[in-house]
PDB file of C-alpha atoms in Angstrom:
ATOM      1  CA  MET A 142      -5.338 -27.761  11.464  1.00  0.00           C
ATOM      2  CA  THR A 143      -5.765 -25.291   8.623  1.00  0.00           C
ATOM      3  CA  ARG A 144      -3.577 -22.238   8.262  1.00  0.00           C
ATOM      4  CA  LEU A 145      -3.536 -19.550   5.571  1.00  0.00           C
ATOM      5  CA  ILE A 146      -0.109 -18.169   4.680  1.00  0.00           C
ATOM      6  CA  PRO A 147       0.259 -15.421   2.034  1.00  0.00           C
ATOM      7  CA  TYR A 148       3.128 -15.929  -0.429  1.00  0.00           C
ATOM      8  CA  LEU A 149       4.328 -12.667  -1.996  1.00  0.00           C
ATOM      9  CA  THR A 150       6.346 -12.478  -5.196  1.00  0.00           C
ATOM     10  CA  VAL A 151       8.509  -9.379  -5.662  1.00  0.00           C
ATOM     11  CA  HIS A 152      10.964  -7.979  -8.181  1.00  0.00           C
ATOM     12  CA  ASP A 153      13.772  -7.448  -5.614  1.00  0.00           C
ATOM     13  CA  GLY A 154      13.613  -9.936  -2.758  1.00  0.00           C
ATOM     14  CA  ALA A 155      16.513  -8.590  -0.712  1.00  0.00           C
ATOM     15  CA  ALA A 156      15.105  -5.047  -0.812  1.00  0.00           C
ATOM     16  CA  ALA A 157      11.644  -6.380   0.054  1.00  0.00           C
ATOM     17  CA  VAL A 158      12.923  -8.180   3.153  1.00  0.00           C
ATOM     18  CA  ALA A 159      14.592  -4.932   4.286  1.00  0.00           C
ATOM     19  CA  PHE A 160      11.438  -2.893   3.586  1.00  0.00           C
ATOM     20  CA  TYR A 161       9.109  -5.242   5.476  1.00  0.00           C
ATOM     21  CA  ALA A 162      11.492  -5.180   8.444  1.00  0.00           C
ATOM     22  CA  ALA A 163      11.579  -1.359   8.483  1.00  0.00           C
ATOM     23  CA  ALA A 164       7.897  -0.819   7.697  1.00  0.00           C
ATOM     24  CA  PHE A 165       6.201  -3.567   9.707  1.00  0.00           C
ATOM     25  CA  GLY A 166       8.862  -5.015  12.007  1.00  0.00           C
ATOM     26  CA  ALA A 167       9.053  -8.244   9.992  1.00  0.00           C
ATOM     27  CA  ARG A 168      11.813 -10.673  10.860  1.00  0.00           C
ATOM     28  CA  GLU A 169      13.151 -13.679   9.034  1.00  0.00           C
ATOM     29  CA  THR A 170      12.355 -17.049  10.545  1.00  0.00           C
ATOM     30  CA  GLY A 171      13.804 -20.300   9.322  1.00  0.00           C
ATOM     31  CA  GLU A 172      16.226 -20.750   6.486  1.00  0.00           C
ATOM     32  CA  ARG A 173      16.481 -18.470   3.433  1.00  0.00           C
ATOM     33  CA  TYR A 174      16.888 -20.220   0.089  1.00  0.00           C
ATOM     34  CA  ASP A 175      18.881 -18.239  -2.462  1.00  0.00           C
ATOM     35  CA  ASP A 176      19.236 -19.059  -6.137  1.00  0.00           C
ATOM     36  CA  ASP A 177      21.803 -17.190  -8.266  1.00  0.00           C
ATOM     37  CA  GLY A 178      21.391 -13.966  -6.287  1.00  0.00           C
ATOM     38  CA  LYS A 179      17.608 -14.236  -6.074  1.00  0.00           C
ATOM     39  CA  ILE A 180      15.506 -15.271  -3.107  1.00  0.00           C
ATOM     40  CA  GLY A 181      13.878 -18.591  -3.885  1.00  0.00           C
ATOM     41  CA  HIS A 182      12.041 -18.604  -0.561  1.00  0.00           C
ATOM     42  CA  VAL A 183      12.129 -16.797   2.769  1.00  0.00           C
ATOM     43  CA  THR A 184       9.720 -16.946   5.689  1.00  0.00           C
ATOM     44  CA  LEU A 185       8.940 -13.633   7.403  1.00  0.00           C
ATOM     45  CA  ALA A 186       6.931 -13.004  10.555  1.00  0.00           C
ATOM     46  CA  ILE A 187       5.132  -9.890  11.728  1.00  0.00           C
ATOM     47  CA  ALA A 188       4.112 -10.194  15.390  1.00  0.00           C
ATOM     48  CA  GLY A 189       3.901 -13.962  15.059  1.00  0.00           C
ATOM     49  CA  ASP A 190       1.954 -14.029  11.775  1.00  0.00           C
ATOM     50  CA  VAL A 191       3.918 -15.645   8.972  1.00  0.00           C
ATOM     51  CA  PHE A 192       4.143 -14.906   5.277  1.00  0.00           C
ATOM     52  CA  TYR A 193       6.421 -16.208   2.552  1.00  0.00           C
ATOM     53  CA  LEU A 194       8.314 -14.238  -0.056  1.00  0.00           C
ATOM     54  CA  SER A 195      10.290 -14.958  -3.207  1.00  0.00           C
ATOM     55  CA  ASP A 196      11.703 -13.175  -6.195  1.00  0.00           C
ATOM     56  CA  GLU A 197      10.029 -13.693  -9.552  1.00  0.00           C
ATOM     57  CA  TYR A 198      10.347 -17.090 -11.197  1.00  0.00           C
ATOM     58  CA  HIS A 199       8.350 -16.970 -14.417  1.00  0.00           C
ATOM     59  CA  ASP A 200       9.020 -20.651 -15.124  1.00  0.00           C
ATOM     60  CA  TYR A 201       6.961 -21.417 -11.995  1.00  0.00           C
ATOM     61  CA  GLY A 202       4.246 -18.821 -12.633  1.00  0.00           C
ATOM     62  CA  ALA A 203       5.597 -16.438  -9.975  1.00  0.00           C
ATOM     63  CA  TYR A 204       5.171 -12.873 -11.234  1.00  0.00           C
ATOM     64  CA  ALA A 205       5.606  -9.662  -9.257  1.00  0.00           C
ATOM     65  CA  PRO A 206       3.092  -6.802  -9.376  1.00  0.00           C
ATOM     66  CA  ALA A 207       5.801  -4.659 -11.038  1.00  0.00           C
ATOM     67  CA  THR A 208       5.821  -7.075 -13.972  1.00  0.00           C
ATOM     68  CA  LEU A 209       2.035  -7.396 -14.158  1.00  0.00           C
ATOM     69  CA  GLY A 210       1.433  -3.666 -13.724  1.00  0.00           C
ATOM     70  CA  HIS A 211      -0.853  -4.156 -10.719  1.00  0.00           C
ATOM     71  CA  SER A 212      -1.418  -6.161  -7.572  1.00  0.00           C
ATOM     72  CA  THR A 213      -3.881  -9.026  -7.687  1.00  0.00           C
ATOM     73  CA  ALA A 214      -4.575  -9.177  -3.937  1.00  0.00           C
ATOM     74  CA  ALA A 215      -4.188  -7.206  -0.721  1.00  0.00           C
ATOM     75  CA  ILE A 216      -2.781  -8.038   2.695  1.00  0.00           C
ATOM     76  CA  VAL A 217      -4.777  -6.882   5.733  1.00  0.00           C
ATOM     77  CA  LEU A 218      -2.642  -6.277   8.811  1.00  0.00           C
ATOM     78  CA  GLY A 219      -4.113  -5.622  12.248  1.00  0.00           C
ATOM     79  CA  VAL A 220      -1.963  -3.284  14.337  1.00  0.00           C
ATOM     80  CA  ASP A 221      -2.187  -1.658  17.771  1.00  0.00           C
ATOM     81  CA  ASP A 222      -2.053   1.918  16.404  1.00  0.00           C
ATOM     82  CA  VAL A 223      -2.971   2.264  12.739  1.00  0.00           C
ATOM     83  CA  ASP A 224      -1.845   5.894  12.494  1.00  0.00           C
ATOM     84  CA  ALA A 225       1.630   5.154  13.885  1.00  0.00           C
ATOM     85  CA  ALA A 226       2.063   1.959  11.845  1.00  0.00           C
ATOM     86  CA  TYR A 227       0.884   3.751   8.690  1.00  0.00           C
ATOM     87  CA  ALA A 228       3.348   6.609   9.245  1.00  0.00           C
ATOM     88  CA  THR A 229       6.194   4.123   9.820  1.00  0.00           C
ATOM     89  CA  ALA A 230       5.383   2.252   6.606  1.00  0.00           C
ATOM     90  CA  VAL A 231       5.201   5.469   4.577  1.00  0.00           C
ATOM     91  CA  ALA A 232       8.513   6.658   6.060  1.00  0.00           C
ATOM     92  CA  ALA A 233      10.034   3.304   5.043  1.00  0.00           C
ATOM     93  CA  GLY A 234       8.939   3.827   1.419  1.00  0.00           C
ATOM     94  CA  ALA A 235       5.292   2.796   1.086  1.00  0.00           C
ATOM     95  CA  THR A 236       3.007   4.910  -1.110  1.00  0.00           C
ATOM     96  CA  VAL A 237      -0.127   6.434   0.370  1.00  0.00           C
ATOM     97  CA  ASP A 238      -3.326   5.049  -1.112  1.00  0.00           C
ATOM     98  CA  ARG A 239      -5.971   6.054   1.448  1.00  0.00           C
ATOM     99  CA  GLU A 240      -5.039   7.800   4.695  1.00  0.00           C
ATOM    100  CA  PRO A 241      -6.279   6.154   7.900  1.00  0.00           C
ATOM    101  CA  SER A 242      -9.887   6.995   8.687  1.00  0.00           C
ATOM    102  CA  ASP A 243     -12.670   5.673  10.868  1.00  0.00           C
ATOM    103  CA  SER A 244     -14.885   3.070   9.242  1.00  0.00           C
ATOM    104  CA  GLY A 245     -17.527   1.313  11.293  1.00  0.00           C
ATOM    105  CA  ASP A 246     -15.890  -0.417  14.239  1.00  0.00           C
ATOM    106  CA  GLU A 247     -12.300   0.111  13.079  1.00  0.00           C
ATOM    107  CA  ARG A 248      -9.781   2.639  11.828  1.00  0.00           C
ATOM    108  CA  ARG A 249      -8.204   1.621   8.496  1.00  0.00           C
ATOM    109  CA  GLY A 250      -5.675   3.004   6.025  1.00  0.00           C
ATOM    110  CA  TRP A 251      -4.465   1.658   2.681  1.00  0.00           C
ATOM    111  CA  LEU A 252      -0.981   1.847   1.180  1.00  0.00           C
ATOM    112  CA  VAL A 253       1.114   0.216  -1.522  1.00  0.00           C
ATOM    113  CA  ASP A 254       4.541  -1.160  -0.731  1.00  0.00           C
ATOM    114  CA  PRO A 255       7.499  -0.431  -3.054  1.00  0.00           C
ATOM    115  CA  PHE A 256       6.975  -3.836  -4.674  1.00  0.00           C
ATOM    116  CA  GLY A 257       3.383  -3.195  -5.758  1.00  0.00           C
ATOM    117  CA  HIS A 258       1.531  -5.097  -3.034  1.00  0.00           C
ATOM    118  CA  ARG A 259      -1.487  -3.387  -1.448  1.00  0.00           C
ATOM    119  CA  TRP A 260      -1.774  -3.347   2.349  1.00  0.00           C
ATOM    120  CA  ALA A 261      -4.697  -2.363   4.547  1.00  0.00           C
ATOM    121  CA  LEU A 262      -3.657  -1.504   8.091  1.00  0.00           C
ATOM    122  CA  TYR A 263      -6.389  -1.461  10.689  1.00  0.00           C
ATOM    123  CA  THR A 264      -7.039  -1.076  14.391  1.00  0.00           C
ATOM    124  CA  PRO A 265     -10.361  -2.101  15.948  1.00  0.00           C
ATOM    125  CA  LYS A 266     -12.093   0.653  17.904  1.00  0.00           C
ATOM    126  CA  GLY A 267     -12.681   0.273  21.615  1.00  0.00           C
TER     127      GLY A 267
END
């Protein structure tokens, strides 16, 4: 079985875990590994889909978008109601990139989380 799991690096792991919980309903699953006040690894789940997160560890090549000055990838998250999910994420601290709009067979909006990662939220039409 093959499974793709995004692994996000952030500049403030504890704040990121709190943001993803407030913005997207993420919850921690499994054990959190801390290292001198930094998150070495945590597994988060949004509606059953898993992603990993850690603080920066330059010795291991793990750099956050805040350090690089930009994000190098985007996360695409399917939701039941893109407008509601988008508003919740913005209220939790995300920055508006592109407001939700209809595009082909879906409605999609783009935002940037407080840690520099780009997210596209979408809902299929009909």
